[in-house]
GROMACS .gro file of C-alpha atoms in nm:
model
  187
    1MET     CA    1  -5.850   0.829  -8.384
    2ILE     CA    2  -5.885   1.054  -8.085
    3PHE     CA    3  -6.241   1.175  -8.034
    4LEU     CA    4  -6.269   1.492  -7.824
    5VAL     CA    5  -6.618   1.520  -7.681
    6GLY     CA    6  -6.789   1.729  -7.416
    7GLN     CA    7  -7.036   2.004  -7.348
    8HIS     CA    8  -7.057   2.339  -7.525
    9CYS     CA    9  -6.752   2.558  -7.453
   10ALA     CA   10  -6.564   2.297  -7.246
   11GLY     CA   11  -6.245   2.366  -7.441
   12LYS     CA   12  -6.254   2.089  -7.702
   13SER     CA   13  -6.137   2.318  -7.980
   14ARG     CA   14  -5.846   2.450  -7.774
   15VAL     CA   15  -5.748   2.093  -7.682
   16SER     CA   16  -5.763   1.995  -8.050
   17VAL     CA   17  -5.529   2.281  -8.141
   18ILE     CA   18  -5.275   2.151  -7.889
   19PHE     CA   19  -5.309   1.804  -8.045
   20SER     CA   20  -5.261   1.951  -8.395
   21GLN     CA   21  -4.943   2.125  -8.279
   22ALA     CA   22  -4.820   1.776  -8.182
   23ARG     CA   23  -4.874   1.653  -8.542
   24PHE     CA   24  -5.232   1.527  -8.524
   25LEU     CA   25  -5.464   1.582  -8.819
   26ARG     CA   26  -5.738   1.800  -8.666
   27ILE     CA   27  -6.094   1.766  -8.797
   28ASP     CA   28  -6.373   1.974  -8.641
   29LEU     CA   29  -6.705   1.818  -8.740
   30GLY     CA   30  -6.934   2.117  -8.683
   31PRO     CA   31  -6.763   2.353  -8.929
   32LEU     CA   32  -6.697   2.058  -9.161
   33LEU     CA   33  -7.067   1.973  -9.178
   34ARG     CA   34  -7.153   2.337  -9.249
   35GLU     CA   35  -6.887   2.342  -9.524
   36ILE     CA   36  -7.041   2.030  -9.683
   37HIS     CA   37  -7.382   2.199  -9.670
   38GLN     CA   38  -7.250   2.516  -9.837
   39ARG     CA   39  -7.072   2.315 -10.105
   40THR     CA   40  -7.365   2.086 -10.187
   41SER     CA   41  -7.685   2.280 -10.111
   42PRO     CA   42  -7.619   2.647 -10.036
   43ARG     CA   43  -7.965   2.758 -10.147
   44ILE     CA   44  -8.147   2.585  -9.861
   45SER     CA   45  -8.103   2.637  -9.488
   46PHE     CA   46  -7.875   2.412  -9.289
   47ALA     CA   47  -8.171   2.266  -9.096
   48ASP     CA   48  -8.369   2.202  -9.416
   49TRP     CA   49  -8.064   2.037  -9.575
   50ILE     CA   50  -8.035   1.798  -9.281
   51SER     CA   51  -8.410   1.726  -9.281
   52ALA     CA   52  -8.413   1.657  -9.655
   53GLY     CA   53  -8.101   1.440  -9.627
   54GLU     CA   54  -8.245   1.237  -9.341
   55GLU     CA   55  -8.569   1.191  -9.531
   56ALA     CA   56  -8.382   1.069  -9.840
   57GLU     CA   57  -8.096   0.874  -9.679
   58GLY     CA   58  -8.205   0.803  -9.321
   59LYS     CA   59  -8.112   0.924  -8.975
   60ARG     CA   60  -7.740   0.863  -9.034
   61PHE     CA   61  -7.731   1.126  -9.312
   62THR     CA   62  -7.499   1.368  -9.134
   63ASP     CA   63  -7.274   1.089  -9.008
   64LEU     CA   64  -7.247   0.954  -9.363
   65GLN     CA   65  -7.156   1.299  -9.498
   66LEU     CA   66  -6.892   1.341  -9.229
   67ALA     CA   67  -6.745   0.993  -9.277
   68ARG     CA   68  -6.703   1.057  -9.649
   69GLU     CA   69  -6.540   1.395  -9.591
   70VAL     CA   70  -6.310   1.272  -9.312
   71SER     CA   71  -6.199   0.983  -9.535
   72ARG     CA   72  -6.132   1.229  -9.816
   73GLN     CA   73  -5.929   1.457  -9.588
   74VAL     CA   74  -5.727   1.165  -9.454
   75GLY     CA   75  -5.656   1.056  -9.813
   76ASN     CA   76  -5.548   1.407  -9.910
   77ALA     CA   77  -5.316   1.428  -9.610
   78SER     CA   78  -5.161   1.084  -9.663
   79GLY     CA   79  -4.829   1.230  -9.785
   80GLU     CA   80  -4.780   1.406  -9.452
   81HIS     CA   81  -4.678   1.227  -9.137
   82TRP     CA   82  -4.954   1.255  -8.879
   83GLN     CA   83  -4.945   1.076  -8.548
   84ASP     CA   84  -5.321   1.024  -8.563
   85LEU     CA   85  -5.648   1.205  -8.622
   86VAL     CA   86  -5.814   1.419  -8.359
   87ILE     CA   87  -6.188   1.450  -8.424
   88VAL     CA   88  -6.388   1.725  -8.250
   89GLY     CA   89  -6.760   1.772  -8.228
   90ASN     CA   90  -6.940   1.440  -8.201
   91ARG     CA   91  -7.260   1.479  -8.001
   92SER     CA   92  -7.351   1.110  -7.973
   93LEU     CA   93  -7.188   0.774  -7.912
   94GLU     CA   94  -7.359   0.642  -8.225
   95GLY     CA   95  -7.188   0.915  -8.427
   96VAL     CA   96  -6.847   0.820  -8.286
   97LYS     CA   97  -6.908   0.452  -8.358
   98TYR     CA   98  -7.026   0.531  -8.711
   99LEU     CA   99  -6.708   0.724  -8.792
  100ALA     CA  100  -6.485   0.468  -8.622
  101GLU     CA  101  -6.641   0.181  -8.820
  102ARG     CA  102  -6.622   0.356  -9.155
  103ILE     CA  103  -6.278   0.509  -9.123
  104GLY     CA  104  -6.105   0.251  -8.907
  105PRO     CA  105  -5.814   0.316  -8.675
  106TYR     CA  106  -5.542   0.540  -8.815
  107GLU     CA  107  -5.209   0.360  -8.859
  108GLY     CA  108  -5.349   0.067  -8.659
  109ARG     CA  109  -5.386   0.270  -8.339
  110LYS     CA  110  -5.668   0.219  -8.092
  111ASN     CA  111  -5.953   0.471  -8.107
  112VAL     CA  112  -5.987   0.675  -7.788
  113ILE     CA  113  -6.272   0.893  -7.660
  114ILE     CA  114  -6.165   1.182  -7.438
  115TRP     CA  115  -6.431   1.370  -7.241
  116VAL     CA  116  -6.335   1.737  -7.196
  117GLU     CA  117  -6.492   1.876  -6.880
  118ALA     CA  118  -6.522   2.227  -6.738
  119PRO     CA  119  -6.733   2.373  -6.455
  120ILE     CA  120  -7.082   2.474  -6.568
  121ALA     CA  121  -7.028   2.838  -6.465
  122THR     CA  122  -6.718   2.842  -6.688
  123LEU     CA  123  -6.914   2.687  -6.975
  124TYR     CA  124  -7.180   2.955  -6.943
  125THR     CA  125  -6.927   3.240  -6.933
  126ARG     CA  126  -6.745   3.105  -7.239
  127TYR     CA  127  -7.074   3.057  -7.424
  128GLY     CA  128  -7.156   3.425  -7.366
  129LEU     CA  129  -6.812   3.534  -7.488
  130ARG     CA  130  -6.836   3.313  -7.795
  131ASN     CA  131  -7.191   3.421  -7.880
  132PRO     CA  132  -7.214   3.791  -7.786
  133ASP     CA  133  -7.510   3.852  -8.019
  134TYR     CA  134  -7.706   3.557  -7.884
  135GLN     CA  135  -7.717   3.582  -7.507
  136LEU     CA  136  -7.886   3.299  -7.322
  137SER     CA  137  -8.009   3.324  -6.967
  138TYR     CA  138  -7.845   3.081  -6.728
  139PRO     CA  139  -8.161   2.862  -6.712
  140ASP     CA  140  -8.178   2.858  -7.094
  141PHE     CA  141  -7.812   2.759  -7.110
  142LEU     CA  142  -7.878   2.472  -6.866
  143SER     CA  143  -8.166   2.370  -7.095
  144LEU     CA  144  -7.924   2.370  -7.392
  145LEU     CA  145  -7.691   2.139  -7.200
  146GLU     CA  146  -7.984   1.912  -7.116
  147ASP     CA  147  -8.084   1.900  -7.484
  148ASP     CA  148  -7.729   1.785  -7.565
  149ASN     CA  149  -7.763   1.510  -7.306
  150LYS     CA  150  -8.086   1.398  -7.473
  151LEU     CA  151  -7.901   1.383  -7.807
  152GLY     CA  152  -7.654   1.141  -7.653
  153LEU     CA  153  -7.381   1.347  -7.493
  154SER     CA  154  -7.427   1.177  -7.155
  155ALA     CA  155  -7.374   0.837  -7.322
  156LEU     CA  156  -7.048   0.971  -7.468
  157LYS     CA  157  -6.934   1.076  -7.123
  158GLY     CA  158  -7.009   0.727  -6.996
  159ALA     CA  159  -6.817   0.566  -7.284
  160ALA     CA  160  -6.515   0.796  -7.261
  161ASP     CA  161  -6.181   0.626  -7.211
  162LEU     CA  162  -6.031   0.933  -7.044
  163GLU     CA  163  -6.144   1.260  -6.891
  164LEU     CA  164  -5.961   1.589  -6.928
  165ARG     CA  165  -6.052   1.863  -6.683
  166ASN     CA  166  -6.025   2.219  -6.814
  167THR     CA  167  -5.991   2.465  -6.526
  168GLY     CA  168  -5.950   2.766  -6.754
  169SER     CA  169  -5.573   2.794  -6.719
  170GLU     CA  170  -5.410   2.775  -7.065
  171TYR     CA  171  -5.081   2.658  -6.915
  172GLU     CA  172  -5.248   2.381  -6.713
  173LEU     CA  173  -5.453   2.269  -7.011
  174GLU     CA  174  -5.152   2.250  -7.243
  175THR     CA  175  -4.950   2.064  -6.979
  176ARG     CA  176  -5.233   1.814  -6.926
  177VAL     CA  177  -5.285   1.757  -7.299
  178LEU     CA  178  -4.913   1.702  -7.365
  179ALA     CA  179  -4.899   1.456  -7.075
  180LEU     CA  180  -5.205   1.280  -7.213
  181ILE     CA  181  -5.044   1.251  -7.557
  182LYS     CA  182  -4.745   1.078  -7.396
  183GLN     CA  183  -4.973   0.860  -7.181
  184LEU     CA  184  -5.145   0.741  -7.499
  185GLY     CA  185  -4.811   0.635  -7.644
  186TYR     CA  186  -4.747   0.916  -7.890
  187ALA     CA  187  -4.420   1.106  -7.922
   0.00000   0.00000   0.00000
């Protein structure tokens, strides 16, 4: 499995699309977790669903939900030929390890963590474009990034096998990702 990790708006989703175009099964954990919530408990808020789940099943509740769903999706896609899985959206090293242990390497390949990096000013601009109805001041955005670090994002950066710098150029990003796919031994 390829785990794409990084700060808000670093370009992880765009990188995952490039991977999927190269025959990788793309799984974005954020929307997937919200889909599980809507399917299983649509009458309660997302936050309350997580709180209730953690109370009943422990702190690994969301990781357990995601592991089950990723396994199901991999099983459903088994008739298709995928090079590997590309997983987007882990916010902690523990979450990556949890998925890796429960799902195992795809087709015997080594699991790889790729840190997607972009300049903070770029992150902030993209965040504003992505969330036009929820504008954060620059200091509040920096606080959001710090909260992510407290959740374990900085540990993920330290554990990453590779780093992919996103300068904002679509052409450069696609070129870098395709080179990375070859570097990792994929066709």
